[in-house]
Amino acid sequence: WVPDAERGIAPTRMDHCLLYGPDIEKVQEIFEKVLGFFLVEHVVMEDGKTDLAIWLSCSTKAHDIAFVRHPEPGKLHHISFKLDSWEKVLRAADIMSMNRISIDIGPTRHGITRGTTIYAFDPSGNRFETFCGGYDTYPDYKAVKWTWDEVGAGIFYHDRKLNERFLS
């Protein structure tokens, strides 16, 4: 007999998702003006002004939703599930490996949001993340700005670079 809380990876909740789209300025405007979200972090493109990606929150979490500029609209990058500790993230990696789950990247840490993470794929090809940590934020905090030169460290802090598969 195994207690339900110890069955599988056992996330405590769905934490956030990341979506793609071509017009993240209008998305940000709707999420802020209509839904009451606020900008927590963003990455600017090489021009130093245009956002490549934005992380928004409607709570005290480092983010509830994120958007990345992409020419094709309506694409889901990943859904994330919250775990309670780095040790649980490492345990998740063990469980994924034992069950031959296709791990995309991790275990590692994000610079953006400061969370620890693993990305993997379900059998249908959907990317999911197990995520732990982050920090508390509030609407009156100044949004953290990452530059184009910092994007690798922002996404994968330890490697300091993006892998091509993660961008698809």
Short mmCIF file of N, CA and C in Angstrom, two decimals, residues 83 85-95 107 118:
data_model
loop_
_atom_site.label_atom_id
_atom_site.label_comp_id
_atom_site.label_asym_id
_atom_site.label_seq_id
_atom_site.Cartn_x
_atom_site.Cartn_y
_atom_site.Cartn_z
N LEU A 83 5.78 21.32 -7.74
CA LEU A 83 6.29 20.40 -6.73
C LEU A 83 6.79 21.24 -5.55
N SER A 85 9.63 20.90 -3.55
CA SER A 85 11.04 21.06 -3.20
C SER A 85 11.92 20.59 -4.36
N TRP A 86 13.18 21.00 -4.32
CA TRP A 86 14.16 20.55 -5.30
C TRP A 86 14.29 19.03 -5.24
N GLU A 87 14.23 18.49 -4.04
CA GLU A 87 14.30 17.02 -3.89
C GLU A 87 13.15 16.34 -4.62
N LYS A 88 11.96 16.95 -4.60
CA LYS A 88 10.81 16.39 -5.34
C LYS A 88 11.02 16.49 -6.85
N VAL A 89 11.70 17.55 -7.31
CA VAL A 89 12.02 17.66 -8.74
C VAL A 89 12.98 16.54 -9.13
N LEU A 90 13.99 16.30 -8.30
CA LEU A 90 14.93 15.21 -8.59
C LEU A 90 14.23 13.85 -8.54
N ARG A 91 13.33 13.67 -7.58
CA ARG A 91 12.53 12.44 -7.51
C ARG A 91 11.68 12.28 -8.78
N ALA A 92 11.14 13.40 -9.27
CA ALA A 92 10.36 13.37 -10.52
C ALA A 92 11.23 12.88 -11.68
N ALA A 93 12.48 13.33 -11.72
CA ALA A 93 13.40 12.87 -12.77
C ALA A 93 13.60 11.36 -12.69
N ASP A 94 13.76 10.84 -11.47
CA ASP A 94 13.90 9.39 -11.29
C ASP A 94 12.67 8.65 -11.77
N ILE A 95 11.49 9.15 -11.40
CA ILE A 95 10.24 8.49 -11.79
C ILE A 95 10.06 8.54 -13.30
N PRO A 107 17.14 17.79 -14.88
CA PRO A 107 16.80 18.84 -13.94
C PRO A 107 17.79 20.01 -14.03
N ILE A 118 12.16 20.46 -14.64
CA ILE A 118 12.39 19.41 -15.64
C ILE A 118 11.29 19.58 -16.69
#
